Amino acid sequence: MSENKQENFFLTVDNIKVPIEGERNILEVIRKAKIEIPTLCYNSELSIHGGCRMCMVELEGRGLVASCSVPPVDGMVIRSNTKEVRGIRKTVLELVLANHHQNCYTCGKSTVCNLQQLAKDYGINNIRFKRREKESPIDVGLCITRDPDKCILCGQCIRMCSEIQSVGCIGFGFRSSDAEVLTAFNKNIDETECVGCGQCTQVCPTGALMNTSNIKDVWQYLNDPTKTVVVQIAPAVRTAIGEPFGFAPGEVTTDKMVTALKAMGFDYVFDTCFGADLTIMEEATEFVSRVKNGGTFPMVTSCCPGWVNFAESFYPDFEKNLSSCRSPQEMFSSVIKSYGPKMWGINRKDLKVISIMPCTAKKEEKDKDKFKIEGDPNTDFSITTQEFAQMIKECGIDFRNLADTPFDHPFGEKTGAGVIFGSSGGVAEAALRFIMDFDENPPAEHDFAFKAVRGMEGIKSAGIELNGQKFNIAVASGLANTRKLLNDVKAGKVSYDFIEIMACSGGCLNGGGQPTSKDRDYKLKRMAGIYKNDVDQKLHKSQQNPDIIKLYKDYLESPGSHEAHHKLHTHYEDKNLKKKYGVEK
Amino acid sequence: MSESVVDFDVIAKILQKHKNDPSKIIPILQDVQKEFRYLPKDALLYIATTLNIPPSKVYGVATFFSHFTLEPKGKNIIKICDGTACHVKKSGDIIKALKKRFLLKDKKVTSDDGFITVETVSCLGACGLAPVIVLNDEVHGDMTLDKVMKLMDDLEA
Ligand code: SF4
Ligand code: SF4
Ligand code: SF4
Ligand code: FES
Ligand code: FES
C-alpha cells in the first residue's frame, strides 16, 4: 500500500485532523486520532471481510460507510459519532446478540469477550429482536473447543487459519441464515488437518473458539494426597501471565508464578527453560554431528508441535530434515518421569507432571502415544497461560502483590538461552550460542547475542562462519511464512543449513494459549520482555547450565548418547492429507 | 479406512478435463454430481487433496449452492412445492404425510432403502395449479392428500 503514502495528506474525523500515512483504510487513520471505532470482523493483520457493519462512520458526500472497507483519501471529512452512526451500532449489536447464545456467566470468554465489551460500551440494555434458538453440539478437541452457538460469523478465525497459518481446516459452510463456521463435513476438529496452534482462538471475538480447558484435571491431581504433582512452566508464559492481573505485556513475573503454584499445592515447580537448555544440548549436537558425518540439510527445528503437525501433514518430504529432538516440554517431562521416582522414592504412577504452556498444540503433543510409557503419559496434562491465570483467580491469589519464590532443585537452574525459546529466533540464537563455542576463535563471554535472528519479521535469515565454513540460517514464524520459505527451499531458490520454525507469528510469546491482549503492540512488548530477561540471567549458554551438566553426568551420559536418544528424541509420521482422509488411489 | 465407494480414476479424469485448476471447482463439482447423482464425501476429499485446496473450502462450496447435494438421492424423487400459494393450499399436510409414510425425520430426506427422496421446494411457478408436486420430473397439480398417496401406492406397486 506504499502508493498511498503521500506526504501532507490528511483527513478530518470529529474535527480532529489526522495525517494519512499509507493506512489501508480510514479505520486505521481514525484510530490514530485516539477514537476507537468498534469492529467485530476487522483485524489489522488479516484481509478485510467487511461483513459486520459495526464500523460504520459518516463520510461527507457519501453518507454511511464501513470504515474498514474505505481507503483514505486526502481531505475526507468523517463523523464517527452522529445519531445515525450510534443507532446503527446498536442495531448491529442487537441483531448479532439475537443470534447469539447469551449466557455470559457460564462462558469462558466472559470479561475478555469483545462482543460482551461492545454490548456494555454501547449501552445495550434491551434486544428488540427475537432470539434465534440454535443448538449445535460443542466440539471439544484436544487443543481447541468450538461452540458454534456463540459464533457471530465474523470470519476472523477462518482468515487466521488460512491466511496466516495456511492450514484452512475451517471455513464457511451453507448460506444465509444456515451459514456456519465448519470443518469439512462438520467433522470434529481433531479429525481434520488442524495443527492445534490455537491462533483462531486468539482472534475469535466471542467464546465460540477457546482453549480446551484441563483445569479440572489438574485440580484432581492437586487434591489427591497420594500424588506428587510436579509442574514445569514454559519460557513465554512469564512474559504474559501478568497481563490478566494488570501488568503490561512483557513485564516478566517469573518468581511470582512460582509462589502462586506453591500456594496451589504443587510439590515441585520447575522451569521449562531447563528443558529448553536440554533441547539445545541435543539439537545443536545433532547439527554438529550432521555437519561432521554428512546428514540431511537444512536441519529444521522440531520444538514446536504446531509446526511438527504441519510438517507431517503438508511437508512429509521434510521428515529427514526435522531434528529428531522432542520439544522442551516432552524432553523435560521424560526426564522427570524417568528419574523423578528414584530421586523422590515414589512410584511412577504416583508422579504427575503438569506443564504450563503458552501453547494449545502441546495438549495434543502430550497425548501422542510415542510420549507415553505403557499408556502413562510423560506429561499428564498441559494447560495454557490462560488456564493458569484462571486457576490463580479461582484461588483468590493476589498475583500482583505476591512475594518471589525461586524454582525447585534439582532442575532449578536455567540460562538465557532457554529463556529466549519463547521468541521467534530464540531457538536459532540459543543453538548458535552453543555451536559457536566450537569455533577456533569462540566469541567473548559477554558476546552472546545474535541479533540478526531477532525481531517480528515472518522470515529472517543470517549467516555465520564456523572454522572457516559458512552456514546459512533462516527463521520463520507463522505457517504461511513457513510454507513460503519451504517452497523456496524446495524450488532451490534459497539454500539454508539450519531453519528454525515456530507455528505462531512471533513465536510462543504469541502462542494460542496466551492471554488475549488489547494492546496493539503486545507482541513487541512481550518480545522485549524476553530478551531483557535473557540479559538478566547469570548465564546465557545452555552448555553452562550446572544442573544440565549434572543431569548428563548422573543420567544421560553425553548429548546424543544412546540414553539421551532413548529419552529425549523421537520420530515422525507421514500424515499427508490423501493418506489421512483415506483417498489414496 | 474402508474401500471407497468412489472410483478415483473417474474423478481424476474429471479433474484432468478441467486441467486440475482449483478455480474450476464449481464446474468440477457439477461434473462429479452428474456422474454420481450426488457429491460423495470421498470424491470431495480426493478433489481437495489433489488440487491442494483445503477440504473445508470444497465443502463450503458444495454446501453453499443448493443444487449440489451431499446425500445420495433415492431412486424416485418427489418435490413438493411449499411456496406461498401451495402453502396456503395445505402443502404442509402433504409433506407431513409423505415424511411419515417414508419414515423421514428432521433433515432426513431420503428413505433408508433408497427408494425415495422427498424434497420441499419454493414456488415452482405454477401457482394456478396449487398445490403442486413434481414426481420424477413430472408435474402434478391440484393435489390432495389422497391423490398423492395414490401416486405413492402406484409407485410402490
Ligand atoms: S488451531 Fe490453528 S490450525 Fe486449528 S483451526 Fe485454529 S488456526 Fe486453524
Ligand atoms: S468462531 Fe469466532 S472468530 Fe470464527 S467466525 Fe465465529 S465468532 Fe468469528
Ligand atoms: S509457536 Fe509455540 S505456542 Fe505456537 S504452536 Fe509452536 S510451540 Fe506452541
Ligand atoms: S469491522 Fe468493518 S464491517 Fe466488520
Ligand atoms: S407456490 Fe407452489 S407453485 Fe407457486
Tab-separated table of C-alpha atoms in Angstrom, chain A residues 67-386:
chain	number	residue	atom	x	y	z
A	67	SER	CA	-14.710	2.393	7.729
A	68	CYS	CA	-12.755	-0.876	7.451
A	69	SER	CA	-13.525	-1.069	3.750
A	70	VAL	CA	-12.880	2.510	2.550
A	71	PRO	CA	-9.347	3.600	1.642
A	72	PRO	CA	-8.370	7.055	2.941
A	73	VAL	CA	-8.329	9.991	0.553
A	74	ASP	CA	-6.919	13.445	1.219
A	75	GLY	CA	-9.471	15.890	2.533
A	76	MET	CA	-12.091	13.380	3.681
A	77	VAL	CA	-14.365	14.653	6.420
A	78	ILE	CA	-15.669	11.980	8.757
A	79	ARG	CA	-18.036	11.947	11.710
A	80	SER	CA	-17.875	8.895	13.891
A	81	ASN	CA	-20.428	9.859	16.448
A	82	THR	CA	-23.635	11.017	14.759
A	83	LYS	CA	-27.088	9.910	15.808
A	84	GLU	CA	-27.248	7.590	12.761
A	85	VAL	CA	-23.879	6.036	13.488
A	86	ARG	CA	-24.784	5.384	17.091
A	87	GLY	CA	-28.144	3.973	16.057
A	88	ILE	CA	-26.532	1.582	13.579
A	89	ARG	CA	-24.049	0.332	16.121
A	90	LYS	CA	-26.867	-0.510	18.481
A	91	THR	CA	-28.922	-2.206	15.811
A	92	VAL	CA	-25.969	-4.266	14.601
A	93	LEU	CA	-25.187	-5.334	18.143
A	94	GLU	CA	-28.785	-6.226	18.836
A	95	LEU	CA	-29.006	-8.283	15.661
A	96	VAL	CA	-25.789	-10.088	16.459
A	97	LEU	CA	-26.893	-10.730	20.026
A	98	ALA	CA	-30.263	-12.042	18.857
A	99	ASN	CA	-28.325	-14.777	17.052
A	100	HIS	CA	-26.061	-15.405	19.985
A	101	HIS	CA	-26.184	-17.748	22.914
A	102	GLN	CA	-26.361	-15.038	25.581
A	103	ASN	CA	-25.195	-16.920	28.613
A	104	CYS	CA	-22.160	-14.904	29.666
A	105	TYR	CA	-21.996	-16.360	33.173
A	106	THR	CA	-21.042	-19.799	32.001
A	107	CYS	CA	-18.860	-18.683	29.114
A	108	GLY	CA	-15.092	-18.932	29.475
A	109	LYS	CA	-14.565	-15.770	27.411
A	110	SER	CA	-16.587	-13.637	29.817
A	111	THR	CA	-14.787	-10.388	30.771
A	112	VAL	CA	-12.379	-10.685	27.846
A	113	CYS	CA	-15.076	-11.105	25.189
A	114	ASN	CA	-15.206	-8.336	22.564
A	115	LEU	CA	-18.903	-8.808	21.961
A	116	GLN	CA	-19.714	-8.526	25.649
A	117	GLN	CA	-17.500	-5.457	25.924
A	118	LEU	CA	-19.182	-3.741	22.977
A	119	ALA	CA	-22.651	-4.515	24.299
A	120	LYS	CA	-21.606	-2.874	27.518
A	121	ASP	CA	-19.816	0.084	25.911
A	122	TYR	CA	-22.766	0.852	23.664
A	123	GLY	CA	-25.312	0.531	26.417
A	124	ILE	CA	-27.339	-2.365	25.051
A	125	ASN	CA	-29.976	-2.891	27.696
A	126	ASN	CA	-32.674	-4.450	25.574
A	127	ILE	CA	-32.701	-6.621	22.467
A	128	ARG	CA	-35.609	-5.816	20.196
A	129	PHE	CA	-35.249	-8.890	18.008
A	130	LYS	CA	-36.412	-12.363	18.833
A	131	ARG	CA	-33.626	-14.669	19.839
A	132	ARG	CA	-32.943	-17.454	17.400
A	133	GLU	CA	-32.514	-20.733	19.208
A	134	LYS	CA	-29.769	-22.876	17.772
A	135	GLU	CA	-28.476	-25.970	19.331
A	136	SER	CA	-25.295	-27.089	17.730
A	137	PRO	CA	-23.171	-29.565	19.630
A	138	ILE	CA	-19.969	-28.280	21.240
A	139	ASP	CA	-16.843	-29.797	19.720
A	140	VAL	CA	-14.248	-30.341	22.437
A	141	GLY	CA	-10.950	-31.029	20.709
A	142	LEU	CA	-7.661	-31.752	22.425
A	143	CYS	CA	-6.406	-28.220	21.777
A	144	ILE	CA	-9.391	-26.036	20.968
A	145	THR	CA	-13.100	-26.100	21.759
A	146	ARG	CA	-15.725	-24.909	19.267
A	147	ASP	CA	-19.125	-23.743	20.451
A	148	PRO	CA	-20.989	-22.780	17.260
A	149	ASP	CA	-23.927	-21.250	19.154
A	150	LYS	CA	-21.632	-18.407	20.204
A	151	CYS	CA	-20.324	-17.759	16.713
A	152	ILE	CA	-21.184	-14.400	15.154
A	153	LEU	CA	-19.788	-15.315	11.711
A	154	CYS	CA	-17.147	-12.614	11.722
A	155	GLY	CA	-14.821	-14.956	9.833
A	156	GLN	CA	-11.680	-13.890	11.693
A	157	CYS	CA	-10.824	-17.476	12.627
A	158	ILE	CA	-11.174	-18.598	9.021
A	159	ARG	CA	-8.895	-15.850	7.767
A	160	MET	CA	-6.379	-16.521	10.543
A	161	CYS	CA	-6.331	-20.231	9.799
A	162	SER	CA	-5.989	-19.803	6.040
A	163	GLU	CA	-4.123	-16.516	5.566
A	164	ILE	CA	-1.637	-16.534	8.439
A	165	GLN	CA	-1.419	-20.273	9.076
A	166	SER	CA	-2.196	-21.581	5.557
A	167	VAL	CA	-3.974	-24.560	7.078
A	168	GLY	CA	-7.574	-23.718	6.191
A	169	CYS	CA	-9.258	-26.511	8.131
A	170	ILE	CA	-12.227	-24.281	9.000
A	171	GLY	CA	-14.386	-22.387	6.534
A	172	PHE	CA	-17.866	-21.064	5.994
A	173	GLY	CA	-20.419	-23.719	5.149
A	174	PHE	CA	-24.026	-23.406	3.951
A	175	ARG	CA	-25.548	-19.984	3.312
A	176	SER	CA	-27.656	-17.113	4.629
A	177	SER	CA	-29.395	-17.996	7.876
A	178	ASP	CA	-27.871	-21.504	7.868
A	179	ALA	CA	-24.312	-20.245	7.463
A	180	GLU	CA	-21.840	-21.683	9.948
A	181	VAL	CA	-18.127	-21.943	10.525
A	182	LEU	CA	-17.412	-25.559	9.814
A	183	THR	CA	-14.720	-28.103	9.239
A	184	ALA	CA	-15.048	-30.241	6.142
A	185	PHE	CA	-18.096	-32.484	6.620
A	186	ASN	CA	-18.539	-30.983	10.046
A	187	LYS	CA	-16.026	-33.445	11.449
A	188	ASN	CA	-14.644	-32.876	14.899
A	189	ILE	CA	-11.700	-30.504	14.763
A	190	ASP	CA	-9.344	-33.277	15.902
A	191	GLU	CA	-10.223	-35.333	12.825
A	192	THR	CA	-9.103	-32.576	10.464
A	193	GLU	CA	-5.690	-31.305	9.465
A	194	CYS	CA	-5.865	-28.670	12.249
A	195	VAL	CA	-2.370	-28.277	13.685
A	196	GLY	CA	-3.617	-27.188	17.094
A	197	CYS	CA	-1.871	-23.803	17.103
A	198	GLY	CA	-4.880	-22.093	18.698
A	199	GLN	CA	-4.367	-18.886	16.719
A	200	CYS	CA	-8.059	-18.922	15.770
A	201	THR	CA	-8.960	-18.765	19.477
A	202	GLN	CA	-6.812	-15.669	19.809
A	203	VAL	CA	-8.816	-13.723	17.218
A	204	CYS	CA	-12.296	-15.049	17.978
A	205	PRO	CA	-14.185	-12.101	19.473
A	206	THR	CA	-16.545	-14.415	21.362
A	207	GLY	CA	-16.479	-17.707	23.228
A	208	ALA	CA	-17.091	-19.662	20.014
A	209	LEU	CA	-13.431	-20.693	19.874
A	210	MET	CA	-11.489	-21.237	23.056
A	211	ASN	CA	-8.546	-23.107	24.520
A	212	THR	CA	-9.763	-26.506	25.634
A	213	SER	CA	-9.704	-26.477	29.410
A	214	ASN	CA	-7.905	-29.060	31.519
A	215	ILE	CA	-8.154	-27.121	34.762
A	216	LYS	CA	-10.392	-29.736	36.374
A	217	ASP	CA	-7.919	-32.474	35.555
A	218	VAL	CA	-5.137	-30.542	37.239
A	219	TRP	CA	-7.180	-29.867	40.367
A	220	GLN	CA	-7.999	-33.538	40.582
A	221	TYR	CA	-4.323	-34.397	40.976
A	222	LEU	CA	-3.622	-31.498	43.293
A	223	ASN	CA	-6.449	-32.629	45.536
A	224	ASP	CA	-5.161	-36.215	45.685
A	225	PRO	CA	-2.745	-36.618	48.615
A	226	THR	CA	-1.270	-39.823	47.175
A	227	LYS	CA	0.112	-37.928	44.178
A	228	THR	CA	3.330	-35.977	43.887
A	229	VAL	CA	2.477	-33.212	41.447
A	230	VAL	CA	5.257	-31.527	39.519
A	231	VAL	CA	4.800	-28.543	37.249
A	232	GLN	CA	7.025	-27.051	34.554
A	233	ILE	CA	6.446	-23.548	33.148
A	234	ALA	CA	7.435	-22.574	29.630
A	235	PRO	CA	9.625	-19.554	28.821
A	236	ALA	CA	6.921	-17.468	27.114
A	237	VAL	CA	4.428	-17.766	29.982
A	238	ARG	CA	6.396	-15.348	32.173
A	239	THR	CA	6.135	-12.551	29.652
A	240	ALA	CA	2.310	-12.616	29.503
A	241	ILE	CA	0.890	-14.161	32.692
A	242	GLY	CA	0.967	-10.761	34.393
A	243	GLU	CA	-1.412	-9.227	31.831
A	244	PRO	CA	-4.692	-10.521	33.303
A	245	PHE	CA	-3.513	-9.082	36.606
A	246	GLY	CA	-2.741	-5.605	35.381
A	247	PHE	CA	0.911	-5.920	34.386
A	248	ALA	CA	1.944	-4.612	30.973
A	249	PRO	CA	2.784	-7.116	28.235
A	250	GLY	CA	6.430	-8.114	28.625
A	251	GLU	CA	6.600	-7.446	32.360
A	252	VAL	CA	8.230	-10.669	33.482
A	253	THR	CA	6.860	-12.186	36.682
A	254	THR	CA	8.743	-15.469	36.917
A	255	ASP	CA	9.167	-15.678	40.688
A	256	LYS	CA	5.570	-14.696	41.448
A	257	MET	CA	4.441	-17.608	39.296
A	258	VAL	CA	6.423	-19.968	41.498
A	259	THR	CA	4.818	-18.529	44.629
A	260	ALA	CA	1.351	-18.916	43.123
A	261	LEU	CA	1.989	-22.527	42.099
A	262	LYS	CA	3.318	-23.423	45.545
A	263	ALA	CA	0.223	-21.854	47.048
A	264	MET	CA	-1.946	-24.038	44.821
A	265	GLY	CA	-0.218	-27.101	46.191
A	266	PHE	CA	2.279	-28.172	43.552
A	267	ASP	CA	5.060	-30.202	45.155
A	268	TYR	CA	7.848	-29.212	42.785
A	269	VAL	CA	7.932	-26.202	40.480
A	270	PHE	CA	10.404	-26.327	37.607
A	271	ASP	CA	11.250	-24.073	34.726
A	272	THR	CA	10.812	-25.372	31.164
A	273	CYS	CA	13.790	-23.131	30.336
A	274	PHE	CA	15.752	-26.027	31.796
A	275	GLY	CA	14.038	-28.283	29.226
A	276	ALA	CA	14.904	-25.710	26.563
A	277	ASP	CA	18.568	-25.773	27.599
A	278	LEU	CA	18.444	-29.542	27.348
A	279	THR	CA	16.901	-29.265	23.876
A	280	ILE	CA	19.776	-27.067	22.751
A	281	MET	CA	22.343	-29.566	24.052
A	282	GLU	CA	20.721	-32.263	21.946
A	283	GLU	CA	19.682	-30.235	18.918
A	284	ALA	CA	22.902	-28.300	18.477
A	285	THR	CA	24.854	-31.526	19.000
A	286	GLU	CA	22.714	-33.128	16.306
A	287	PHE	CA	23.536	-30.248	13.963
A	288	VAL	CA	27.264	-30.509	14.640
A	289	SER	CA	27.157	-34.238	14.060
A	290	ARG	CA	25.207	-33.797	10.802
A	291	VAL	CA	27.942	-31.420	9.675
A	292	LYS	CA	30.664	-33.863	10.670
A	293	ASN	CA	29.059	-37.033	9.404
A	294	GLY	CA	27.072	-35.668	6.495
A	295	GLY	CA	23.371	-35.571	7.348
A	296	THR	CA	20.305	-34.062	5.722
A	297	PHE	CA	20.250	-30.280	5.318
A	298	PRO	CA	18.678	-27.920	6.048
A	299	MET	CA	18.200	-29.293	9.517
A	300	VAL	CA	14.871	-27.971	10.772
A	301	THR	CA	13.930	-27.488	14.410
A	302	SER	CA	11.235	-29.675	15.928
A	303	CYS	CA	10.401	-28.000	19.223
A	304	CYS	CA	7.068	-26.540	18.080
A	305	PRO	CA	4.338	-29.199	17.889
A	306	GLY	CA	2.135	-26.922	15.762
A	307	TRP	CA	4.895	-26.878	13.163
A	308	VAL	CA	5.584	-30.608	13.548
A	309	ASN	CA	1.907	-31.342	12.867
A	310	PHE	CA	2.025	-29.028	9.866
A	311	ALA	CA	5.160	-30.734	8.567
A	312	GLU	CA	3.652	-34.196	8.945
A	313	SER	CA	0.511	-33.164	7.027
A	314	PHE	CA	1.863	-30.785	4.396
A	315	TYR	CA	5.615	-31.415	4.118
A	316	PRO	CA	6.116	-35.119	4.792
A	317	ASP	CA	9.090	-34.929	2.418
A	318	PHE	CA	10.896	-32.931	5.115
A	319	GLU	CA	10.819	-35.838	7.567
A	320	LYS	CA	14.588	-36.374	7.395
A	321	ASN	CA	15.237	-32.638	7.711
A	322	LEU	CA	13.410	-32.400	11.002
A	323	SER	CA	15.614	-32.664	14.034
A	324	SER	CA	14.844	-35.812	15.984
A	325	CYS	CA	14.680	-33.789	19.218
A	326	ARG	CA	11.485	-33.772	21.254
A	327	SER	CA	10.083	-30.414	22.346
A	328	PRO	CA	11.344	-28.941	25.634
A	329	GLN	CA	8.023	-29.943	27.240
A	330	GLU	CA	8.476	-33.571	26.244
A	331	MET	CA	12.197	-33.723	26.988
A	332	PHE	CA	11.675	-32.321	30.439
A	333	SER	CA	8.663	-34.475	31.280
A	334	SER	CA	10.565	-37.540	30.106
A	335	VAL	CA	13.459	-36.630	32.409
A	336	ILE	CA	11.140	-36.004	35.364
A	337	LYS	CA	9.160	-39.207	34.878
A	338	SER	CA	12.314	-41.261	34.248
A	339	TYR	CA	14.481	-40.095	37.117
A	340	GLY	CA	11.968	-38.480	39.493
A	341	PRO	CA	10.632	-41.714	41.028
A	342	LYS	CA	14.142	-42.774	42.073
A	343	MET	CA	15.018	-39.273	43.245
A	344	TRP	CA	11.943	-38.898	45.398
A	345	GLY	CA	11.405	-42.554	46.286
A	346	ILE	CA	7.934	-42.864	44.781
A	347	ASN	CA	6.191	-44.938	42.114
A	348	ARG	CA	5.928	-43.556	38.601
A	349	LYS	CA	2.156	-43.898	38.774
A	350	ASP	CA	2.017	-41.554	41.759
A	351	LEU	CA	4.092	-38.933	39.991
A	352	LYS	CA	2.073	-36.465	37.919
A	353	VAL	CA	3.633	-33.908	35.603
A	354	ILE	CA	1.722	-30.796	34.576
A	355	SER	CA	3.052	-28.284	32.077
A	356	ILE	CA	2.031	-24.647	31.766
A	357	MET	CA	2.464	-23.530	28.200
A	358	PRO	CA	1.687	-20.521	26.004
A	359	CYS	CA	0.584	-23.180	23.593
A	360	THR	CA	-2.568	-25.144	22.784
A	361	ALA	CA	-0.724	-27.557	20.475
A	362	LYS	CA	1.125	-29.036	23.480
A	363	LYS	CA	-2.157	-30.542	24.636
A	364	GLU	CA	-2.218	-32.727	21.553
A	365	GLU	CA	1.517	-33.364	21.618
A	366	LYS	CA	1.426	-34.705	25.148
A	367	ASP	CA	-1.344	-37.083	24.113
A	368	LYS	CA	0.694	-38.806	21.403
A	369	ASP	CA	1.364	-42.479	22.086
A	370	LYS	CA	5.067	-42.051	21.431
A	371	PHE	CA	5.267	-39.814	24.517
A	372	LYS	CA	3.637	-42.379	26.791
A	373	ILE	CA	5.144	-45.324	28.580
A	374	GLU	CA	2.760	-48.246	28.880
A	375	GLY	CA	-0.093	-45.821	28.434
A	376	ASP	CA	1.174	-43.397	31.085
A	377	PRO	CA	1.871	-40.005	29.502
A	378	ASN	CA	5.149	-38.329	30.363
A	379	THR	CA	3.202	-35.069	30.579
A	380	ASP	CA	-0.072	-35.801	32.345
A	381	PHE	CA	-1.760	-32.545	31.429
A	382	SER	CA	-0.735	-29.397	29.658
A	383	ILE	CA	-2.548	-26.176	30.468
A	384	THR	CA	-2.207	-22.792	28.855
A	385	THR	CA	-1.263	-19.419	30.296
A	386	GLN	CA	-4.969	-18.547	30.090
